[in-house]
Amino acid sequence: MYRYLLHSVTASLLFVAAAAHAGDGPSRSERAKLATTQEAYVAAVRWSDFEGAERFIDPEYLALQPLTDLQRERYRQVQVSGYRERFSNAGADGSIERRMEMGVINRNTQAERTVVVNERWRWDPENKRWWQAAGLPDLWQGQ
């Protein structure tokens, strides 16, 4: 009986170790590229350069949900006053999830508000780069 118990515990530990190793996440060079990419993306968003930030959006996402002229005009009407990471986590598929807090000022009314947005970063092994796979921040929360 103890032999069976020891065998099952050993098998379980090996399975858990193999599963944990499979989800190690990005390599060191991929993490370095992620940091550089996220810094450039944050700089674009922080300076309200949403056209520049659009270059970081996953082409697959943009093919399914292209930005309309109305959306582009809405982004021109806001100024970002702050952009801070609140949470970051690696997804099971190797993606990186980030929750960001943004300060947004309406250029017409000068009213400032805080918006929480989620980013999802996906590694593209073919192009060896990271894409922001959740689209530009929804500053209007569906409004």
PDB file of C-alpha atoms in Angstrom:
ATOM      1  CA  MET A   1       0.000   0.000   0.000  1.00  0.00           C
ATOM      2  CA  TYR A   2       2.780   2.444   0.888  1.00  0.00           C
ATOM      3  CA  ARG A   3       4.540   1.533  -2.332  1.00  0.00           C
ATOM      4  CA  TYR A   4       1.384   2.418  -4.306  1.00  0.00           C
ATOM      5  CA  LEU A   5       0.993   5.682  -2.385  1.00  0.00           C
ATOM      6  CA  LEU A   6       4.643   6.601  -2.935  1.00  0.00           C
ATOM      7  CA  HIS A   7       4.356   5.746  -6.645  1.00  0.00           C
ATOM      8  CA  SER A   8       1.207   7.916  -7.068  1.00  0.00           C
ATOM      9  CA  VAL A   9       2.749  10.862  -5.205  1.00  0.00           C
ATOM     10  CA  THR A  10       5.916  10.610  -7.309  1.00  0.00           C
ATOM     11  CA  ALA A  11       3.920  10.422 -10.538  1.00  0.00           C
ATOM     12  CA  SER A  12       1.805  13.397  -9.465  1.00  0.00           C
ATOM     13  CA  LEU A  13       4.884  15.470  -8.626  1.00  0.00           C
ATOM     14  CA  LEU A  14       6.476  14.635 -11.977  1.00  0.00           C
ATOM     15  CA  PHE A  15       3.279  15.634 -13.770  1.00  0.00           C
ATOM     16  CA  VAL A  16       3.071  18.935 -11.870  1.00  0.00           C
ATOM     17  CA  ALA A  17       6.760  19.664 -12.536  1.00  0.00           C
ATOM     18  CA  ALA A  18       6.345  18.947 -16.250  1.00  0.00           C
ATOM     19  CA  ALA A  19       3.260  21.138 -16.445  1.00  0.00           C
ATOM     20  CA  ALA A  20       5.004  23.956 -14.598  1.00  0.00           C
ATOM     21  CA  HIS A  21       8.021  23.722 -16.885  1.00  0.00           C
ATOM     22  CA  ALA A  22       5.809  23.838 -20.003  1.00  0.00           C
ATOM     23  CA  GLY A  23       4.346  27.174 -18.879  1.00  0.00           C
ATOM     24  CA  ASP A  24       7.625  28.870 -17.982  1.00  0.00           C
ATOM     25  CA  GLY A  25       6.593  31.885 -19.990  1.00  0.00           C
ATOM     26  CA  PRO A  26       8.725  34.019 -22.261  1.00  0.00           C
ATOM     27  CA  SER A  27      12.470  33.508 -22.614  1.00  0.00           C
ATOM     28  CA  ARG A  28      14.923  36.108 -21.377  1.00  0.00           C
ATOM     29  CA  SER A  29      15.271  37.704 -24.836  1.00  0.00           C
ATOM     30  CA  GLU A  30      11.476  37.702 -25.290  1.00  0.00           C
ATOM     31  CA  ARG A  31      11.063  39.399 -21.888  1.00  0.00           C
ATOM     32  CA  ALA A  32      13.634  42.029 -22.894  1.00  0.00           C
ATOM     33  CA  LYS A  33      11.756  42.679 -26.129  1.00  0.00           C
ATOM     34  CA  LEU A  34       8.492  42.844 -24.172  1.00  0.00           C
ATOM     35  CA  ALA A  35       9.897  45.493 -21.830  1.00  0.00           C
ATOM     36  CA  THR A  36      11.185  47.587 -24.741  1.00  0.00           C
ATOM     37  CA  THR A  37       7.910  47.205 -26.660  1.00  0.00           C
ATOM     38  CA  GLN A  38       5.760  48.077 -23.652  1.00  0.00           C
ATOM     39  CA  GLU A  39       7.886  51.139 -22.873  1.00  0.00           C
ATOM     40  CA  ALA A  40       7.454  52.426 -26.426  1.00  0.00           C
ATOM     41  CA  TYR A  41       3.703  51.686 -26.355  1.00  0.00           C
ATOM     42  CA  VAL A  42       3.282  53.425 -22.984  1.00  0.00           C
ATOM     43  CA  ALA A  43       5.208  56.451 -24.288  1.00  0.00           C
ATOM     44  CA  ALA A  44       2.888  56.694 -27.289  1.00  0.00           C
ATOM     45  CA  VAL A  45      -0.263  56.369 -25.171  1.00  0.00           C
ATOM     46  CA  ARG A  46       1.064  58.640 -22.418  1.00  0.00           C
ATOM     47  CA  TRP A  47       1.635  61.394 -24.989  1.00  0.00           C
ATOM     48  CA  SER A  48      -1.803  60.757 -26.505  1.00  0.00           C
ATOM     49  CA  ASP A  49      -0.213  59.524 -29.745  1.00  0.00           C
ATOM     50  CA  PHE A  50      -2.876  56.920 -30.468  1.00  0.00           C
ATOM     51  CA  GLU A  51      -1.879  56.694 -34.124  1.00  0.00           C
ATOM     52  CA  GLY A  52       1.596  55.715 -32.930  1.00  0.00           C
ATOM     53  CA  ALA A  53       0.140  53.313 -30.377  1.00  0.00           C
ATOM     54  CA  GLU A  54      -1.906  51.685 -33.129  1.00  0.00           C
ATOM     55  CA  ARG A  55       1.350  50.338 -34.625  1.00  0.00           C
ATOM     56  CA  PHE A  56       1.656  48.067 -31.558  1.00  0.00           C
ATOM     57  CA  ILE A  57      -1.810  46.544 -31.970  1.00  0.00           C
ATOM     58  CA  ASP A  58      -1.991  42.958 -33.185  1.00  0.00           C
ATOM     59  CA  PRO A  59      -2.721  42.921 -36.948  1.00  0.00           C
ATOM     60  CA  GLU A  60      -5.092  39.979 -36.388  1.00  0.00           C
ATOM     61  CA  TYR A  61      -7.099  42.118 -33.952  1.00  0.00           C
ATOM     62  CA  LEU A  62      -7.136  45.087 -36.340  1.00  0.00           C
ATOM     63  CA  ALA A  63      -8.285  42.863 -39.203  1.00  0.00           C
ATOM     64  CA  LEU A  64     -11.302  41.797 -37.126  1.00  0.00           C
ATOM     65  CA  GLN A  65     -11.965  45.179 -35.499  1.00  0.00           C
ATOM     66  CA  PRO A  66     -10.459  48.017 -37.546  1.00  0.00           C
ATOM     67  CA  LEU A  67     -10.588  51.507 -36.068  1.00  0.00           C
ATOM     68  CA  THR A  68     -13.276  53.716 -37.550  1.00  0.00           C
ATOM     69  CA  ASP A  69     -12.866  57.412 -38.338  1.00  0.00           C
ATOM     70  CA  LEU A  70     -15.237  58.176 -35.445  1.00  0.00           C
ATOM     71  CA  GLN A  71     -13.032  56.249 -33.011  1.00  0.00           C
ATOM     72  CA  ARG A  72      -9.924  58.040 -34.259  1.00  0.00           C
ATOM     73  CA  GLU A  73     -11.658  61.386 -33.778  1.00  0.00           C
ATOM     74  CA  ARG A  74     -12.652  60.450 -30.229  1.00  0.00           C
ATOM     75  CA  TYR A  75      -9.010  59.670 -29.395  1.00  0.00           C
ATOM     76  CA  ARG A  76      -8.029  63.123 -30.703  1.00  0.00           C
ATOM     77  CA  GLN A  77     -10.389  64.694 -28.148  1.00  0.00           C
ATOM     78  CA  VAL A  78      -8.578  63.320 -25.089  1.00  0.00           C
ATOM     79  CA  GLN A  79      -5.271  63.980 -23.377  1.00  0.00           C
ATOM     80  CA  VAL A  80      -3.743  61.237 -21.230  1.00  0.00           C
ATOM     81  CA  SER A  81      -2.552  62.591 -17.875  1.00  0.00           C
ATOM     82  CA  GLY A  82      -1.314  59.340 -16.373  1.00  0.00           C
ATOM     83  CA  TYR A  83      -0.695  55.713 -17.300  1.00  0.00           C
ATOM     84  CA  ARG A  84       0.317  53.285 -14.541  1.00  0.00           C
ATOM     85  CA  GLU A  85       0.504  49.533 -14.270  1.00  0.00           C
ATOM     86  CA  ARG A  86      -1.645  48.123 -11.484  1.00  0.00           C
ATOM     87  CA  PHE A  87      -1.287  44.408 -12.144  1.00  0.00           C
ATOM     88  CA  SER A  88       0.611  42.063 -14.432  1.00  0.00           C
ATOM     89  CA  ASN A  89       0.291  38.328 -14.916  1.00  0.00           C
ATOM     90  CA  ALA A  90       1.390  35.641 -17.376  1.00  0.00           C
ATOM     91  CA  GLY A  91      -1.490  33.853 -19.098  1.00  0.00           C
ATOM     92  CA  ALA A  92      -1.662  30.100 -19.610  1.00  0.00           C
ATOM     93  CA  ASP A  93      -1.062  30.588 -23.351  1.00  0.00           C
ATOM     94  CA  GLY A  94       2.170  32.555 -22.781  1.00  0.00           C
ATOM     95  CA  SER A  95       0.525  35.945 -23.193  1.00  0.00           C
ATOM     96  CA  ILE A  96       1.064  38.729 -20.676  1.00  0.00           C
ATOM     97  CA  GLU A  97      -1.962  40.408 -19.114  1.00  0.00           C
ATOM     98  CA  ARG A  98      -1.659  43.902 -17.645  1.00  0.00           C
ATOM     99  CA  ARG A  99      -4.209  46.058 -15.878  1.00  0.00           C
ATOM    100  CA  MET A 100      -3.462  49.733 -16.348  1.00  0.00           C
ATOM    101  CA  GLU A 101      -4.895  52.828 -14.696  1.00  0.00           C
ATOM    102  CA  MET A 102      -5.181  55.841 -16.976  1.00  0.00           C
ATOM    103  CA  GLY A 103      -5.924  59.458 -16.247  1.00  0.00           C
ATOM    104  CA  VAL A 104      -7.849  60.941 -19.167  1.00  0.00           C
ATOM    105  CA  ILE A 105      -8.726  64.604 -19.752  1.00  0.00           C
ATOM    106  CA  ASN A 106     -11.412  65.646 -22.218  1.00  0.00           C
ATOM    107  CA  ARG A 107      -9.805  68.441 -24.263  1.00  0.00           C
ATOM    108  CA  ASN A 108     -13.161  70.207 -24.731  1.00  0.00           C
ATOM    109  CA  THR A 109     -14.431  70.227 -21.141  1.00  0.00           C
ATOM    110  CA  GLN A 110     -11.100  69.838 -19.305  1.00  0.00           C
ATOM    111  CA  ALA A 111     -12.818  67.214 -17.118  1.00  0.00           C
ATOM    112  CA  GLU A 112     -10.454  64.521 -15.885  1.00  0.00           C
ATOM    113  CA  ARG A 113     -11.410  60.958 -15.055  1.00  0.00           C
ATOM    114  CA  THR A 114      -9.687  57.689 -14.248  1.00  0.00           C
ATOM    115  CA  VAL A 115     -10.162  54.641 -16.444  1.00  0.00           C
ATOM    116  CA  VAL A 116      -8.922  51.098 -15.833  1.00  0.00           C
ATOM    117  CA  VAL A 117      -7.980  49.231 -19.016  1.00  0.00           C
ATOM    118  CA  ASN A 118      -6.699  45.736 -19.697  1.00  0.00           C
ATOM    119  CA  GLU A 119      -3.873  44.922 -22.060  1.00  0.00           C
ATOM    120  CA  ARG A 120      -2.994  41.505 -23.426  1.00  0.00           C
ATOM    121  CA  TRP A 121       0.444  41.092 -24.982  1.00  0.00           C
ATOM    122  CA  ARG A 122       1.022  38.219 -27.420  1.00  0.00           C
ATOM    123  CA  TRP A 123       4.402  36.951 -28.654  1.00  0.00           C
ATOM    124  CA  ASP A 124       4.605  36.500 -32.426  1.00  0.00           C
ATOM    125  CA  PRO A 125       7.316  33.863 -33.023  1.00  0.00           C
ATOM    126  CA  GLU A 126       7.282  34.405 -36.793  1.00  0.00           C
ATOM    127  CA  ASN A 127       8.038  38.135 -36.582  1.00  0.00           C
ATOM    128  CA  LYS A 128       9.861  37.830 -33.239  1.00  0.00           C
ATOM    129  CA  ARG A 129       7.939  40.660 -31.626  1.00  0.00           C
ATOM    130  CA  TRP A 130       5.170  41.387 -29.136  1.00  0.00           C
ATOM    131  CA  TRP A 131       1.712  42.626 -30.121  1.00  0.00           C
ATOM    132  CA  GLN A 132      -0.868  44.280 -27.918  1.00  0.00           C
ATOM    133  CA  ALA A 133      -3.756  41.905 -28.634  1.00  0.00           C
ATOM    134  CA  ALA A 134      -6.587  43.728 -26.841  1.00  0.00           C
ATOM    135  CA  GLY A 135      -6.787  46.821 -29.038  1.00  0.00           C
ATOM    136  CA  LEU A 136      -6.341  50.445 -28.042  1.00  0.00           C
ATOM    137  CA  PRO A 137      -7.632  51.370 -24.586  1.00  0.00           C
ATOM    138  CA  ASP A 138     -11.407  51.732 -24.334  1.00  0.00           C
ATOM    139  CA  LEU A 139     -11.505  55.171 -22.750  1.00  0.00           C
ATOM    140  CA  TRP A 140     -15.264  55.345 -22.932  1.00  0.00           C
ATOM    141  CA  GLN A 141     -16.006  51.925 -21.407  1.00  0.00           C
ATOM    142  CA  GLY A 142     -18.444  51.017 -24.149  1.00  0.00           C
ATOM    143  CA  GLN A 143     -20.244  54.402 -24.226  1.00  0.00           C
TER     144      GLN A 143
END
